[in-house]
Amino acid sequence: MSLKQCHIGLSVSGHDPAIAIIDEKGEVAFAEATERFVQQKRAWGILPDHPEHIRSILPKYIDNNSEIFIAKTWLSSKRELPLNVSGGFMFEDNDIKWLLGLQSYSFNEAGNNIRHLYGDKVKKDECFDHHLTHAVNASYSAPFSNALCLVIDGEGEVGAASLYRLESRRLKRIWRSWGPGSLGSYYGLLTKLCGFDWRVGEEWKVMGLAAYGKFDISILDNLKKLVQVKNGKLFFPPSKEVLDLLVELRKSGREHNEDIMKASDLAFNGQLAYSYFLDQILKSIQLESDENLILTGGCALNSAYNGTIIKNHNFKNIHVPSAPADDGNAVGAALLSWMKYNQTNKIPSGDGSPYLGTDIRDNLTKKKRQAILKHHSFSRVESCIADSGYQVAQLLYQGKIIGIMRGRAEFGPRALGNRSILADPSRLNCKEYINSRVKGREDYRPFAPVVFEKDIKRFFDYNLPSPYMSYTLPWKEDFLKKIPGVVHHDNTGRLQTINKERNPWLSSVLNEFEALGKLPVLLNTSFNVMGKPIIHSVEDAMAVLTTTGLDGLLIDDLLIVK
Amino acid sequence: MNNLKENDIIEFVRLKIVERTDIDIDDITEESSLEEIGLGSLDVVLISGEIEDEFKVEVDPMMMFESKTLKEVASRVIASK
């Protein structure tokens, strides 16, 4: 497995650090967010080449003959620019100083731990344009070679939006937005006004809460004034105007300790305004009706909006990568390093697999396996090599909630079956039970369904494959009452679509589940508890099992049932 | 060719400065000091973006902050082509 040429991408934004490895063939050998290893959400201020994390990864890929090339996801430290051009009026100066400080630290220091470990094996240390790393990462996993590629995030080198054209797998920038206008900052502000914390990524909560709100023209009008879109580019109004708008908008918001539903109208109209801004950008960039669209950057995690693109725009195909936010840039930077070394501007084509992280088989040592088998106090612990899919389906059928830790971890924020909690969504109270007894989170928050790709049209109004849970779509009316566990308050679901080739094990569970007379739909939520990242080690999984209402756990082929 | 382009850039930047300040265009020359003109940092950034779009070049975000005069801005834009 050792590589002669090892291109290591390091995401150096100061938040969401990640490490990625590209092999000699230009394929992703490994990619993982640092938050998984350190078990701190978003891993603020932690270097992407965390000393212990790299020691758990790199020896597998690097030997005495290896040459290492380090690639970073920014061209420069943002600290050199004046405060008001980064993040602008949407954050307090104090927040901006903090963000710039962390970016500067990570940008300057990342790579030192790899150099400390491998010395002169490190041949080069290069920096790449932030939005270009987003675009290359997304293009790598895109199932087509020609597309418009739109990057929308909190901020890039000079602004928060860039448009590229991918032609025969070569990217060319068409334009980029300059200045503080930013949809990422807009959504951060909305998160704050709704009484949530953007620092720990609670934008999800705004999206979930939006389903409970109602249309309010005065809130919407005020929100629409916060961002101006001109020819696809983003601008904020003068700061005095923003301050006046905030006074009005705060009346619809909530403080952290107030009733969550108090902010539901703000969340609903905030999501509407966000859609209004992005619709304007998409309308301005699409010149031909049969274009493919690659959407990436942190804003591409807004699955509620993404699901509306197919209805409101004329794109032929849409691709959102599994890790569109700054963790994914580690892949983009490493690919750019590989491309530079190989003197090509053609982006390699990946197989689209999101299963790029740590393999649990490396963590579940023989010793740990023996210890679990010997010292456990559970009702059932057994090795089920041949039929774990069948066994899990049986438990789900019985109404059990099962944690899954199999194979390689997903790269990106979604659990896609390898670090997931699964349940039967047809059970009436399963949503409330998992929210309160397993995840410890607010009861209004939705859960995602897993369906076969061939069944999308059966269950949903639009036929849009969603292998990475990138889109939220409306359920067909017939199913709303049949699977309440995965139907959100607005009758939508953020679906994961699977097929036998890409997801053989999860497909076997769904097949067995259907064979038991159930609808082929599973509830899939990330294997974590509120406030923590998705589990990383066997010990993390066992801790969730023993401290929550989870009924069982599959680690590799080891089935543990309470 | 370079001279002509330099003049085009200087003229473009003069117009953009006038749009954002109360300064009379005749008071802005190629030797005018960007610092003395008193542009806000946000204006400097937005003008940088407009230069990038107008002349189809890749502008360094620090270019306008590091340049002392309009002439220097033009030279750096030409160099980046």
PDB file of C-alpha atoms in Angstrom, chain A residues 80-82 84-85 89 158 173 176 178-180 233 235, chain B residues 41-42 45-46 48-49 52-53 58-62 65:
ATOM      1  CA  GLU A  80      -3.218  40.537   5.905  1.00  0.00           C
ATOM      2  CA  LEU A  81      -6.473  41.955   4.551  1.00  0.00           C
ATOM      3  CA  PRO A  82      -8.516  44.615   6.428  1.00  0.00           C
ATOM      4  CA  ASN A  84     -14.272  44.590   6.945  1.00  0.00           C
ATOM      5  CA  VAL A  85     -13.506  42.828   3.673  1.00  0.00           C
ATOM      6  CA  PHE A  89     -21.069  43.126   8.359  1.00  0.00           C
ATOM      7  CA  VAL A 158     -11.281  37.556  -2.341  1.00  0.00           C
ATOM      8  CA  ARG A 173     -12.588  30.278 -13.907  1.00  0.00           C
ATOM      9  CA  ARG A 176     -15.273  35.402  -8.912  1.00  0.00           C
ATOM     10  CA  TRP A 178     -15.015  40.261  -4.588  1.00  0.00           C
ATOM     11  CA  GLY A 179     -15.722  41.716  -1.178  1.00  0.00           C
ATOM     12  CA  PRO A 180     -17.676  40.656   1.875  1.00  0.00           C
ATOM     13  CA  LYS A 233     -21.910  38.212  -7.677  1.00  0.00           C
ATOM     14  CA  PHE A 235     -22.756  42.268  -2.240  1.00  0.00           C
TER      15      PHE A 235
ATOM     16  CA  SER B  41     -10.664  49.423   2.311  1.00  0.00           C
ATOM     17  CA  LEU B  42     -13.934  47.970   1.052  1.00  0.00           C
ATOM     18  CA  VAL B  45     -11.366  45.576  -2.700  1.00  0.00           C
ATOM     19  CA  LEU B  46     -14.398  46.158  -4.904  1.00  0.00           C
ATOM     20  CA  SER B  48      -9.836  45.342  -7.487  1.00  0.00           C
ATOM     21  CA  GLY B  49     -12.667  43.028  -8.534  1.00  0.00           C
ATOM     22  CA  GLU B  52     -10.147  41.868 -12.717  1.00  0.00           C
ATOM     23  CA  ASP B  53     -13.406  41.678 -14.676  1.00  0.00           C
ATOM     24  CA  GLU B  58      -6.056  37.682 -12.041  1.00  0.00           C
ATOM     25  CA  VAL B  59      -5.647  40.433  -9.470  1.00  0.00           C
ATOM     26  CA  ASP B  60      -3.767  39.843  -6.229  1.00  0.00           C
ATOM     27  CA  PRO B  61      -6.064  40.863  -3.347  1.00  0.00           C
ATOM     28  CA  MET B  62      -3.232  42.876  -1.789  1.00  0.00           C
ATOM     29  CA  PHE B  65      -3.244  47.993  -0.731  1.00  0.00           C
TER      30      PHE B  65
END
